[in-house]
PDB file of N, CA and C in Angstrom:
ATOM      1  N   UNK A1000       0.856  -1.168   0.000  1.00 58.00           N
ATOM      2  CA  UNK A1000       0.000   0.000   0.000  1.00 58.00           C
ATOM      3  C   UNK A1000       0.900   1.227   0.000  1.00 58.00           C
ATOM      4  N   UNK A1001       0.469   2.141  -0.676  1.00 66.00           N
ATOM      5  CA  UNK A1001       0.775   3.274  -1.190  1.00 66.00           C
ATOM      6  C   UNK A1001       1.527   4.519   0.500  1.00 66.00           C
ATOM      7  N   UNK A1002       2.278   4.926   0.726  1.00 74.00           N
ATOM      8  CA  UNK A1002       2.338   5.634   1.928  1.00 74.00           C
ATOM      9  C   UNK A1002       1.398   6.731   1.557  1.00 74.00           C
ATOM     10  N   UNK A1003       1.245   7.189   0.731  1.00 76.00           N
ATOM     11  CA  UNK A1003       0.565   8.812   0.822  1.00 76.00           C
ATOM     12  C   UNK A1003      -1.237   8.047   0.361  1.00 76.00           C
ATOM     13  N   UNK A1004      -1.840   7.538   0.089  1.00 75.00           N
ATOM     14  CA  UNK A1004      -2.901   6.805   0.141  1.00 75.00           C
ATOM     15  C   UNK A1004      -3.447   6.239   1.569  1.00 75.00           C
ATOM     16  N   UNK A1005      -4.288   7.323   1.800  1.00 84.00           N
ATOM     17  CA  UNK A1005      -5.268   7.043   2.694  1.00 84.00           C
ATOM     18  C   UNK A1005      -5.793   5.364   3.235  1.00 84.00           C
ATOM     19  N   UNK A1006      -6.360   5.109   4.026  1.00 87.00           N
ATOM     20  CA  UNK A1006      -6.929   3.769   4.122  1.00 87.00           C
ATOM     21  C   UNK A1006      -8.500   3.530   4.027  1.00 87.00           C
ATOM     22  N   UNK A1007      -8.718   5.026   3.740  1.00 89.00           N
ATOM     23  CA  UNK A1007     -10.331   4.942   3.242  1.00 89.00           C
ATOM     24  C   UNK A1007     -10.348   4.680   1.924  1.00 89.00           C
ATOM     25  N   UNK A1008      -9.933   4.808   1.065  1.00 87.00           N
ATOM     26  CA  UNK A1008     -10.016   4.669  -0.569  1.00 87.00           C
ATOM     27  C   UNK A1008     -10.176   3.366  -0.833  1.00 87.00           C
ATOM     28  N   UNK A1009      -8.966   2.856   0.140  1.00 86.00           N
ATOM     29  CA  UNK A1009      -9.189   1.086   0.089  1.00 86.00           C
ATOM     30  C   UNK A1009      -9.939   0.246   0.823  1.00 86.00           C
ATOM     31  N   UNK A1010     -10.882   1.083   1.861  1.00 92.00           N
ATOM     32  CA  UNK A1010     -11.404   0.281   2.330  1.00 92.00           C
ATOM     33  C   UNK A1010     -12.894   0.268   1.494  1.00 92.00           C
ATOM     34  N   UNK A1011     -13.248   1.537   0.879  1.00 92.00           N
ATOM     35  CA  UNK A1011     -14.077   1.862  -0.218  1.00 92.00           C
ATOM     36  C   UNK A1011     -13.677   0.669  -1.769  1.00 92.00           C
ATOM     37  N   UNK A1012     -12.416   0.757  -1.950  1.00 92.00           N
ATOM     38  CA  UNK A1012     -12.543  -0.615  -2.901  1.00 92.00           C
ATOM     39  C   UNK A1012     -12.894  -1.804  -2.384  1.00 92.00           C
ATOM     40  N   UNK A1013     -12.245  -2.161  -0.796  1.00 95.00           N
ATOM     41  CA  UNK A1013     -12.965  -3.136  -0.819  1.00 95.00           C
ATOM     42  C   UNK A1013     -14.255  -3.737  -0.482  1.00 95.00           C
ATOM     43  N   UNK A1014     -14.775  -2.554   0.119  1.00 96.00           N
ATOM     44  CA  UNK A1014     -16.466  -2.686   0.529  1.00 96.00           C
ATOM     45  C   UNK A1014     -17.889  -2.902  -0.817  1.00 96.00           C
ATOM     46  N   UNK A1015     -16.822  -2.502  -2.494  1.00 96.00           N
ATOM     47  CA  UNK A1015     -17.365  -2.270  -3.393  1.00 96.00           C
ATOM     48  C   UNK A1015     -16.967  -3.313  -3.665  1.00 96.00           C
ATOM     49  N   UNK A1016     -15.696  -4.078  -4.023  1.00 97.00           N
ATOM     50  CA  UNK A1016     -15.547  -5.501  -4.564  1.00 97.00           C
ATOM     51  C   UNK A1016     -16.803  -6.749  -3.682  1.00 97.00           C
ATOM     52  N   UNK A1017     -16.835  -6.804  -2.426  1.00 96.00           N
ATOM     53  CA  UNK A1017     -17.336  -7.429  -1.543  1.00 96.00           C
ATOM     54  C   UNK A1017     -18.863  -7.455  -2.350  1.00 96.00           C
ATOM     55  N   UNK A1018     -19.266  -5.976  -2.386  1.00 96.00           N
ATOM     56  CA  UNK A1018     -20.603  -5.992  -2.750  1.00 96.00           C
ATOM     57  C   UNK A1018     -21.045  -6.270  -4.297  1.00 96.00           C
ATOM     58  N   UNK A1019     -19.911  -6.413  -4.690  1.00 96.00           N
ATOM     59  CA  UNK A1019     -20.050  -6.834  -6.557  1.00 96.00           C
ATOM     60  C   UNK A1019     -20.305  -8.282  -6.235  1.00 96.00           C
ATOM     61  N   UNK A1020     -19.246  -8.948  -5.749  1.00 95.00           N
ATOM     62  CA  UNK A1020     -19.131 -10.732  -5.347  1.00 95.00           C
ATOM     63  C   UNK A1020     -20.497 -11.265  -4.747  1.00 95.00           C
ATOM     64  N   UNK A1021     -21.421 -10.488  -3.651  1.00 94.00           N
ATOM     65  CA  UNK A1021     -22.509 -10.442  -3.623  1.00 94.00           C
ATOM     66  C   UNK A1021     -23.444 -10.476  -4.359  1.00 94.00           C
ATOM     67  N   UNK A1022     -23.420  -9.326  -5.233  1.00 93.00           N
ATOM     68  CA  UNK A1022     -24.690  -8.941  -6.102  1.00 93.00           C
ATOM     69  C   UNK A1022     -24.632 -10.381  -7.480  1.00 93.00           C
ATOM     70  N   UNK A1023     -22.984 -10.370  -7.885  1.00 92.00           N
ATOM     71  CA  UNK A1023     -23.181 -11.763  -8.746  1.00 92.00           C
ATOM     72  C   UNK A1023     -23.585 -13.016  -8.687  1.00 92.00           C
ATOM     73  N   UNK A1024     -22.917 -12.936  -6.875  1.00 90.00           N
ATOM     74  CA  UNK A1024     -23.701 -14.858  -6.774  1.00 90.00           C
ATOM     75  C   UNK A1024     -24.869 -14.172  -6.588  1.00 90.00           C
ATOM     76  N   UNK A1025     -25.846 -13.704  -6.368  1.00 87.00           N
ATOM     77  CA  UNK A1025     -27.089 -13.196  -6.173  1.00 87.00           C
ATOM     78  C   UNK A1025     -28.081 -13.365  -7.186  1.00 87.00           C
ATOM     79  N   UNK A1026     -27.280 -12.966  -8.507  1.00 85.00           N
ATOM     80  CA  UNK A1026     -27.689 -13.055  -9.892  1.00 85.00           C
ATOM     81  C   UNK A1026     -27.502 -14.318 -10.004  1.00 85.00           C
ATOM     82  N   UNK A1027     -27.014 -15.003  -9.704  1.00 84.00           N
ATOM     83  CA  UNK A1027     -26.308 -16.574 -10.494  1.00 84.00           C
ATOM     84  C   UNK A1027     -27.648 -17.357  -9.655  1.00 84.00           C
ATOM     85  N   UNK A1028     -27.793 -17.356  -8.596  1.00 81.00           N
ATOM     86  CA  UNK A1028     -28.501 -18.423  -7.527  1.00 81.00           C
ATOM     87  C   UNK A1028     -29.837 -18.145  -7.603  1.00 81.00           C
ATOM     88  N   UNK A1029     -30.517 -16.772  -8.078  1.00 77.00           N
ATOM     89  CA  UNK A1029     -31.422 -16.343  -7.851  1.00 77.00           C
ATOM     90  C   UNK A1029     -32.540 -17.366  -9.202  1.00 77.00           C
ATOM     91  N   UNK A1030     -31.984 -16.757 -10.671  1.00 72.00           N
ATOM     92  CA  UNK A1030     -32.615 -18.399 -11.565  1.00 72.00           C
ATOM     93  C   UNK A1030     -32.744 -19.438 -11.460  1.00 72.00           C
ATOM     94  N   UNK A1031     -32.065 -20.140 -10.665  1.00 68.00           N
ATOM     95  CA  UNK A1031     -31.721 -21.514 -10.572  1.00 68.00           C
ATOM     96  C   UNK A1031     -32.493 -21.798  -9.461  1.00 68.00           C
ATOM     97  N   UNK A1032     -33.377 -20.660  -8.653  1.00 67.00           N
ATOM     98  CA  UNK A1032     -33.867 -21.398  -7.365  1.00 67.00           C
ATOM     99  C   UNK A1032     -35.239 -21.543  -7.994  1.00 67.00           C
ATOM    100  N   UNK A1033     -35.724 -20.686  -9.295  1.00 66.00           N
ATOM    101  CA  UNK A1033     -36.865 -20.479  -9.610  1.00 66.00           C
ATOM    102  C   UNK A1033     -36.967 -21.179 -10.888  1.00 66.00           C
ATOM    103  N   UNK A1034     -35.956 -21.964 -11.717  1.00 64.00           N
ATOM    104  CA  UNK A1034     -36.228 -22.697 -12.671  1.00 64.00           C
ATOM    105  C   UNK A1034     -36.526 -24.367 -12.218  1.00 64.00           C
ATOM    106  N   UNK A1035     -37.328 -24.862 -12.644  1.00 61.00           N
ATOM    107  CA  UNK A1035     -38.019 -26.014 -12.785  1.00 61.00           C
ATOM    108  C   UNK A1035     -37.140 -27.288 -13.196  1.00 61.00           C
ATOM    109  N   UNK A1036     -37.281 -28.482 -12.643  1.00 59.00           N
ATOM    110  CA  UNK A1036     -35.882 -29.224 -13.546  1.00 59.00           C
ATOM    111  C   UNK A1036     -37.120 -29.501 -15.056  1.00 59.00           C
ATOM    112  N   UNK A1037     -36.047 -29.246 -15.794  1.00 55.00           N
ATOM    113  CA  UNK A1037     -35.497 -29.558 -17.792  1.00 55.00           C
ATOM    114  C   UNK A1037     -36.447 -30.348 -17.883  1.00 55.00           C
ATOM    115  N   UNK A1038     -37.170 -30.447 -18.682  1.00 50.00           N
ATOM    116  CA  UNK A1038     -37.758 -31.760 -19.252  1.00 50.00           C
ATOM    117  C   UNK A1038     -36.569 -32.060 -20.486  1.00 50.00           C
ATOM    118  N   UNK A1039     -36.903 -33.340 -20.794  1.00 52.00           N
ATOM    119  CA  UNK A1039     -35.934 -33.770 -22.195  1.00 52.00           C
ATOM    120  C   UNK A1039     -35.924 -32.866 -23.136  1.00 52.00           C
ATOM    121  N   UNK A1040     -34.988 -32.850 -23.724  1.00 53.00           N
ATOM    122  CA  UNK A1040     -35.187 -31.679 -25.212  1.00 53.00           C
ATOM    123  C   UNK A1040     -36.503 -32.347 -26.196  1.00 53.00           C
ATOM    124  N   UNK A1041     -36.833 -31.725 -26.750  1.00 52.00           N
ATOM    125  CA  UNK A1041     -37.826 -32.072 -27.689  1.00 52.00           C
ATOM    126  C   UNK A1041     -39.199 -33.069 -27.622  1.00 52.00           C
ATOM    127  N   UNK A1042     -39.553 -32.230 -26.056  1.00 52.00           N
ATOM    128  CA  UNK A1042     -40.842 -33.343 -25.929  1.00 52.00           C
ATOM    129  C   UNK A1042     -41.833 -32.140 -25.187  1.00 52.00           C
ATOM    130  N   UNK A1043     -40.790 -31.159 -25.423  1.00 54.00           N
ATOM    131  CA  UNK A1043     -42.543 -29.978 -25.055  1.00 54.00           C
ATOM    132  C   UNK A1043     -42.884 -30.074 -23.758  1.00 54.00           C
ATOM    133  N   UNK A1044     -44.343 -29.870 -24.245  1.00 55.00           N
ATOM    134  CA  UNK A1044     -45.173 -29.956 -22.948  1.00 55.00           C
ATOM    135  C   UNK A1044     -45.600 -31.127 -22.247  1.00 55.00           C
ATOM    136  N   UNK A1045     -44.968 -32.325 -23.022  1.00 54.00           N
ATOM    137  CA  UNK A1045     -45.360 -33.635 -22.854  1.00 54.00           C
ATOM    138  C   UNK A1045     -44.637 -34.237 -21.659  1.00 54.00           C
ATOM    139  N   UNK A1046     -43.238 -33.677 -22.245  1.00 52.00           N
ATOM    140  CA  UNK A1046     -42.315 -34.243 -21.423  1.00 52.00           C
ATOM    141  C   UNK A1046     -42.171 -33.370 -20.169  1.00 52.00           C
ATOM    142  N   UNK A1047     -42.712 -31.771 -20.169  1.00 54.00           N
ATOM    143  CA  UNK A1047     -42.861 -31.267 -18.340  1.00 54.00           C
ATOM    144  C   UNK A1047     -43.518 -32.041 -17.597  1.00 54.00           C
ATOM    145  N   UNK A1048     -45.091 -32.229 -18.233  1.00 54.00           N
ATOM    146  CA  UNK A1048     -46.094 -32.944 -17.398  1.00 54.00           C
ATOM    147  C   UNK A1048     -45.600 -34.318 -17.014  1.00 54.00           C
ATOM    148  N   UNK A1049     -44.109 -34.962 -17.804  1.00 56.00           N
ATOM    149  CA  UNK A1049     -44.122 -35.890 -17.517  1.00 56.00           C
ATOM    150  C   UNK A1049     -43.014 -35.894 -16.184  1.00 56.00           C
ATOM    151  N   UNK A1050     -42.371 -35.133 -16.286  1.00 58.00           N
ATOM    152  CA  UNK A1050     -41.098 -35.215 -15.279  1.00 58.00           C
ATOM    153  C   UNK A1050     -41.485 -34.149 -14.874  1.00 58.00           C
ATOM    154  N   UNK A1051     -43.028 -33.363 -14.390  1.00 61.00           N
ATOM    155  CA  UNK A1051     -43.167 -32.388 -12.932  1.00 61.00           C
ATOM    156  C   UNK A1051     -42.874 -31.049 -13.176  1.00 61.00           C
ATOM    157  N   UNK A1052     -42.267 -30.649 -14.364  1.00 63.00           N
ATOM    158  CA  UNK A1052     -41.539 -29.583 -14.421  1.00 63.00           C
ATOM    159  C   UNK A1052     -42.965 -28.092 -14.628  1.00 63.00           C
ATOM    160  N   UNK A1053     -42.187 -27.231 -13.961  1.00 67.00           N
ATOM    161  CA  UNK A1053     -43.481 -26.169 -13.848  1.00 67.00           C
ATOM    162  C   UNK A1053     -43.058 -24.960 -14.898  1.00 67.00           C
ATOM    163  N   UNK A1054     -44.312 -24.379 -15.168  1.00 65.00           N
ATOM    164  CA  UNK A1054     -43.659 -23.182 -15.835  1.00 65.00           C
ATOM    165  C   UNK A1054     -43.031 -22.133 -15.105  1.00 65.00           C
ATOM    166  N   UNK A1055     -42.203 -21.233 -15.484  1.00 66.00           N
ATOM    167  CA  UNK A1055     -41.601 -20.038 -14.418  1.00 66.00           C
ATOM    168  C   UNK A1055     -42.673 -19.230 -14.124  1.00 66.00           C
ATOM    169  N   UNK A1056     -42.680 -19.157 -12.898  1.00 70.00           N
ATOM    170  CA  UNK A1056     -44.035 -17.578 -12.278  1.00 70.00           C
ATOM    171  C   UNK A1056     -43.272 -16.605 -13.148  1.00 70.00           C
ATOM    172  N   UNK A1057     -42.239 -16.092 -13.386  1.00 74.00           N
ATOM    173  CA  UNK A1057     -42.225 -14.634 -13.556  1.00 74.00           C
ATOM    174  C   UNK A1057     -42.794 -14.204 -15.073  1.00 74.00           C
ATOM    175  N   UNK A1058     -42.644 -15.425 -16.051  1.00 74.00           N
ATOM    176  CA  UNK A1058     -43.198 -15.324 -17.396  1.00 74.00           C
ATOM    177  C   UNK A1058     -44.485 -15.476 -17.201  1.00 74.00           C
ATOM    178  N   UNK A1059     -45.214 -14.720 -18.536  1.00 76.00           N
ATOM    179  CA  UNK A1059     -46.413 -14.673 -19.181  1.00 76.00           C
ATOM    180  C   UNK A1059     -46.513 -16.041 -19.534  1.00 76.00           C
ATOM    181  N   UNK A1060     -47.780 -16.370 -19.745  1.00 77.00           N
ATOM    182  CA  UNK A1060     -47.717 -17.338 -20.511  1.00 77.00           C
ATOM    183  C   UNK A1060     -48.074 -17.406 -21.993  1.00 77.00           C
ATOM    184  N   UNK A1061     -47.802 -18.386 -23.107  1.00 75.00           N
ATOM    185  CA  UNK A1061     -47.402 -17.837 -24.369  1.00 75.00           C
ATOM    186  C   UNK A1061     -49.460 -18.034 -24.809  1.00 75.00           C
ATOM    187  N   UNK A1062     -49.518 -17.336 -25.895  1.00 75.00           N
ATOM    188  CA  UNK A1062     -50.953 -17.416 -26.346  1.00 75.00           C
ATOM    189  C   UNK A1062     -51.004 -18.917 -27.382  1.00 75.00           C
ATOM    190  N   UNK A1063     -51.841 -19.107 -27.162  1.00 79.00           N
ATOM    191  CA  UNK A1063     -52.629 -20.544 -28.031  1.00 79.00           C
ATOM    192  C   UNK A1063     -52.860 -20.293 -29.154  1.00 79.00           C
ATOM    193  N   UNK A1064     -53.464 -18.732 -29.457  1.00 83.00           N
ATOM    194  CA  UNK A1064     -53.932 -18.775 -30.998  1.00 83.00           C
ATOM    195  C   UNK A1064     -53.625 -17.545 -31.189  1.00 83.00           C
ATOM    196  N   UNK A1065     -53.863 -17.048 -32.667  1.00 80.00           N
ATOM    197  CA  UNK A1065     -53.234 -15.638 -33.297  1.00 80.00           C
ATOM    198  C   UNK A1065     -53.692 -14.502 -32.230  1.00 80.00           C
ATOM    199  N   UNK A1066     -53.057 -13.482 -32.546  1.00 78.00           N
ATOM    200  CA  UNK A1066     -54.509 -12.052 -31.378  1.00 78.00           C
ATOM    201  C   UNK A1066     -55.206 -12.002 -32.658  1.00 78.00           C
ATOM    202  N   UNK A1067     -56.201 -11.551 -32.373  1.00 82.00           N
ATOM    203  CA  UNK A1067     -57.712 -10.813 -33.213  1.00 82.00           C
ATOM    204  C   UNK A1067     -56.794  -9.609 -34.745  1.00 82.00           C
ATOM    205  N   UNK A1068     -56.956 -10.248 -35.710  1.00 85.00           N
ATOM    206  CA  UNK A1068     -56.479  -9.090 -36.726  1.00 85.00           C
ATOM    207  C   UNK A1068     -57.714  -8.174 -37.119  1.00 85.00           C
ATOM    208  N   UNK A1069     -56.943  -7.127 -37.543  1.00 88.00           N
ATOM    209  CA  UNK A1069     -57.723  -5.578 -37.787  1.00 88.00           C
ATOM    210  C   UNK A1069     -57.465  -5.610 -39.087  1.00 88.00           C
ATOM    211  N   UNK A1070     -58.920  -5.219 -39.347  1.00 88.00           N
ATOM    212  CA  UNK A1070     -58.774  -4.626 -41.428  1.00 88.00           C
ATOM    213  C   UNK A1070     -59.474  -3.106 -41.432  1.00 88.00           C
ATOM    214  N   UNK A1071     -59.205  -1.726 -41.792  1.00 89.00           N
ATOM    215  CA  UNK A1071     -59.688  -0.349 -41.876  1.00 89.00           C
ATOM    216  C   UNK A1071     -59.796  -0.694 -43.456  1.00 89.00           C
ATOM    217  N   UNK A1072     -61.219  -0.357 -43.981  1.00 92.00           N
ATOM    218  CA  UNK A1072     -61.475  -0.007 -45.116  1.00 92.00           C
ATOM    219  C   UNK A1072     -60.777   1.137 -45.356  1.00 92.00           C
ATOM    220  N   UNK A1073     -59.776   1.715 -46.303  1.00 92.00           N
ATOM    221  CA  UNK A1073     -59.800   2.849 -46.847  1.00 92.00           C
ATOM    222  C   UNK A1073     -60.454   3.474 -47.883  1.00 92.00           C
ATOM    223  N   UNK A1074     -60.965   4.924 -47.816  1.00 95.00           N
ATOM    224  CA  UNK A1074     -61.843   5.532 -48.693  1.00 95.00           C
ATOM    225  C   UNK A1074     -61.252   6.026 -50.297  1.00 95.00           C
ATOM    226  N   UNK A1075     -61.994   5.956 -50.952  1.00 96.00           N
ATOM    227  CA  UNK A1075     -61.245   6.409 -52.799  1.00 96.00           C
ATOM    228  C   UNK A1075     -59.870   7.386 -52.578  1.00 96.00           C
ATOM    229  N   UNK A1076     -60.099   8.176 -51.957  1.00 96.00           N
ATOM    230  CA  UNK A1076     -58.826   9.493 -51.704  1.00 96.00           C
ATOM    231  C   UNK A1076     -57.597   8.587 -51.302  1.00 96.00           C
ATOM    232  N   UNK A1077     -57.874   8.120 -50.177  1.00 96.00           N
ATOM    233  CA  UNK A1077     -56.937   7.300 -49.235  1.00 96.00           C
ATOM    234  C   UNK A1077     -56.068   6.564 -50.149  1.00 96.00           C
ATOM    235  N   UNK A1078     -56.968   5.604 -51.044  1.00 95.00           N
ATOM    236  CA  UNK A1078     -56.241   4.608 -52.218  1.00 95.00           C
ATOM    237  C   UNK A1078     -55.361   5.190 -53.054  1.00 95.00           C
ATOM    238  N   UNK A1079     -56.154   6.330 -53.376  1.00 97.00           N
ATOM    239  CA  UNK A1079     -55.495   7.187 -54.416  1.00 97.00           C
ATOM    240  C   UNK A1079     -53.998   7.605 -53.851  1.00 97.00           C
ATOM    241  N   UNK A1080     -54.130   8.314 -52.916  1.00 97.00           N
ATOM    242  CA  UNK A1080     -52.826   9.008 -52.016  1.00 97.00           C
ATOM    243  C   UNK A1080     -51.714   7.803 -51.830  1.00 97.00           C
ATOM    244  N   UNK A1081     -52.630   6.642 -51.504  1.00 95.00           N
ATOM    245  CA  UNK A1081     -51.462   5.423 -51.409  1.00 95.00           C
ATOM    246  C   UNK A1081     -50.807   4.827 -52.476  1.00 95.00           C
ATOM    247  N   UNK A1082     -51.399   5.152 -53.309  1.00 95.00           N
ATOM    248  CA  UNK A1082     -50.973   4.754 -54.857  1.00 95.00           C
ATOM    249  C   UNK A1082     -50.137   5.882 -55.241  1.00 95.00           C
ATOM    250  N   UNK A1083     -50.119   6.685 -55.055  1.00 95.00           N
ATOM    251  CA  UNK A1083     -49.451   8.088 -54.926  1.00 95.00           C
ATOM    252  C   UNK A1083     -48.036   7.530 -54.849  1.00 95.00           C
ATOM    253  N   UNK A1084     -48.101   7.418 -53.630  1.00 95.00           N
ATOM    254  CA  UNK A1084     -46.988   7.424 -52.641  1.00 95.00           C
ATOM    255  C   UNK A1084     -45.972   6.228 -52.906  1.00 95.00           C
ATOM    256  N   UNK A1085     -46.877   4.923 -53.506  1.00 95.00           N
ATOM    257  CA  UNK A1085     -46.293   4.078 -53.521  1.00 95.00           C
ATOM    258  C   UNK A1085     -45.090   3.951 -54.935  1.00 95.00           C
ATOM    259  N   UNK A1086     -46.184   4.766 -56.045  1.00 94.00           N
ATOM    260  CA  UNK A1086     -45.293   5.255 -57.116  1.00 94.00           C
ATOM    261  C   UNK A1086     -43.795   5.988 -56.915  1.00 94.00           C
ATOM    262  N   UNK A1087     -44.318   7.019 -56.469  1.00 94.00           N
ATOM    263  CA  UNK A1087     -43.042   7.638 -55.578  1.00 94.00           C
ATOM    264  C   UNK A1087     -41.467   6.897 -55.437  1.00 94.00           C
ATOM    265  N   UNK A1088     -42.368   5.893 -54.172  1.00 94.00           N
ATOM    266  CA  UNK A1088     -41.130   5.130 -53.627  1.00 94.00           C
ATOM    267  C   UNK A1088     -40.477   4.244 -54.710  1.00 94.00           C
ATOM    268  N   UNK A1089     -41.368   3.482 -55.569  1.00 93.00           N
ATOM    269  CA  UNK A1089     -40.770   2.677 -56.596  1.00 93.00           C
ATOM    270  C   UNK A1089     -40.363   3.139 -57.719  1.00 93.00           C
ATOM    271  N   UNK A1090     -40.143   4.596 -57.677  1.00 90.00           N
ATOM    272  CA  UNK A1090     -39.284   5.435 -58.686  1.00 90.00           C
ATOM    273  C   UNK A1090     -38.034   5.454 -58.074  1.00 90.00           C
ATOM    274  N   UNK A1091     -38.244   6.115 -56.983  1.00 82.00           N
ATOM    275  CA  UNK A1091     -37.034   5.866 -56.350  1.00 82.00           C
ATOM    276  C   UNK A1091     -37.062   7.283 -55.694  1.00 82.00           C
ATOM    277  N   UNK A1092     -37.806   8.177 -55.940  1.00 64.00           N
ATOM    278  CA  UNK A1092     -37.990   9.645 -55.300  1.00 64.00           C
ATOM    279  C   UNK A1092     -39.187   9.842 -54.381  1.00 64.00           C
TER     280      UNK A1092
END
């Protein structure tokens, strides 16, 4: 250690290393307490239900079927303007 270096600077590095080594195993242990054991690769949902495995609480769960699609009629002008526009772009200006 440095003579003209204080012993606060270092005790500030090491109160910050300490709390990094913390916060990582923290991160590391924290998934692993909340993931489910693996089902086999390539058996889905077949193979959770078969070996127990749960879905994660923190995810959504995925949807079954499309969402609801939207169609807006556009009016003669509208078409027109889009046809417009679309010329435009496939000129290249």
């Amino acid at each position: 250690m440095s003579e003209h270096v204080s012993i606060l600077p270092w005790a500030g590095v090491a109160v910050l290393a300490v709390a990094a080594a913390a916060w990582v195993t923290g991160l590391t242990r924290m998934p692993r307490r909340a993931r489910p054991r693996s089902a086999p690769t390539g058996y889905g949902e077949r193979g959770a239900v078969r070996t127990g495995a749960r879905p994660l609480a923190g995810l959504p769960q995925q949807r079954q079927s499309a969402p609801h699609l939207e169609c807006v009629e556009l009016t003669p002008a509208e078409r027109a303007a889009f046809a417009v526009l679309a010329r435009r772009l496939a000129d290249g200006g």
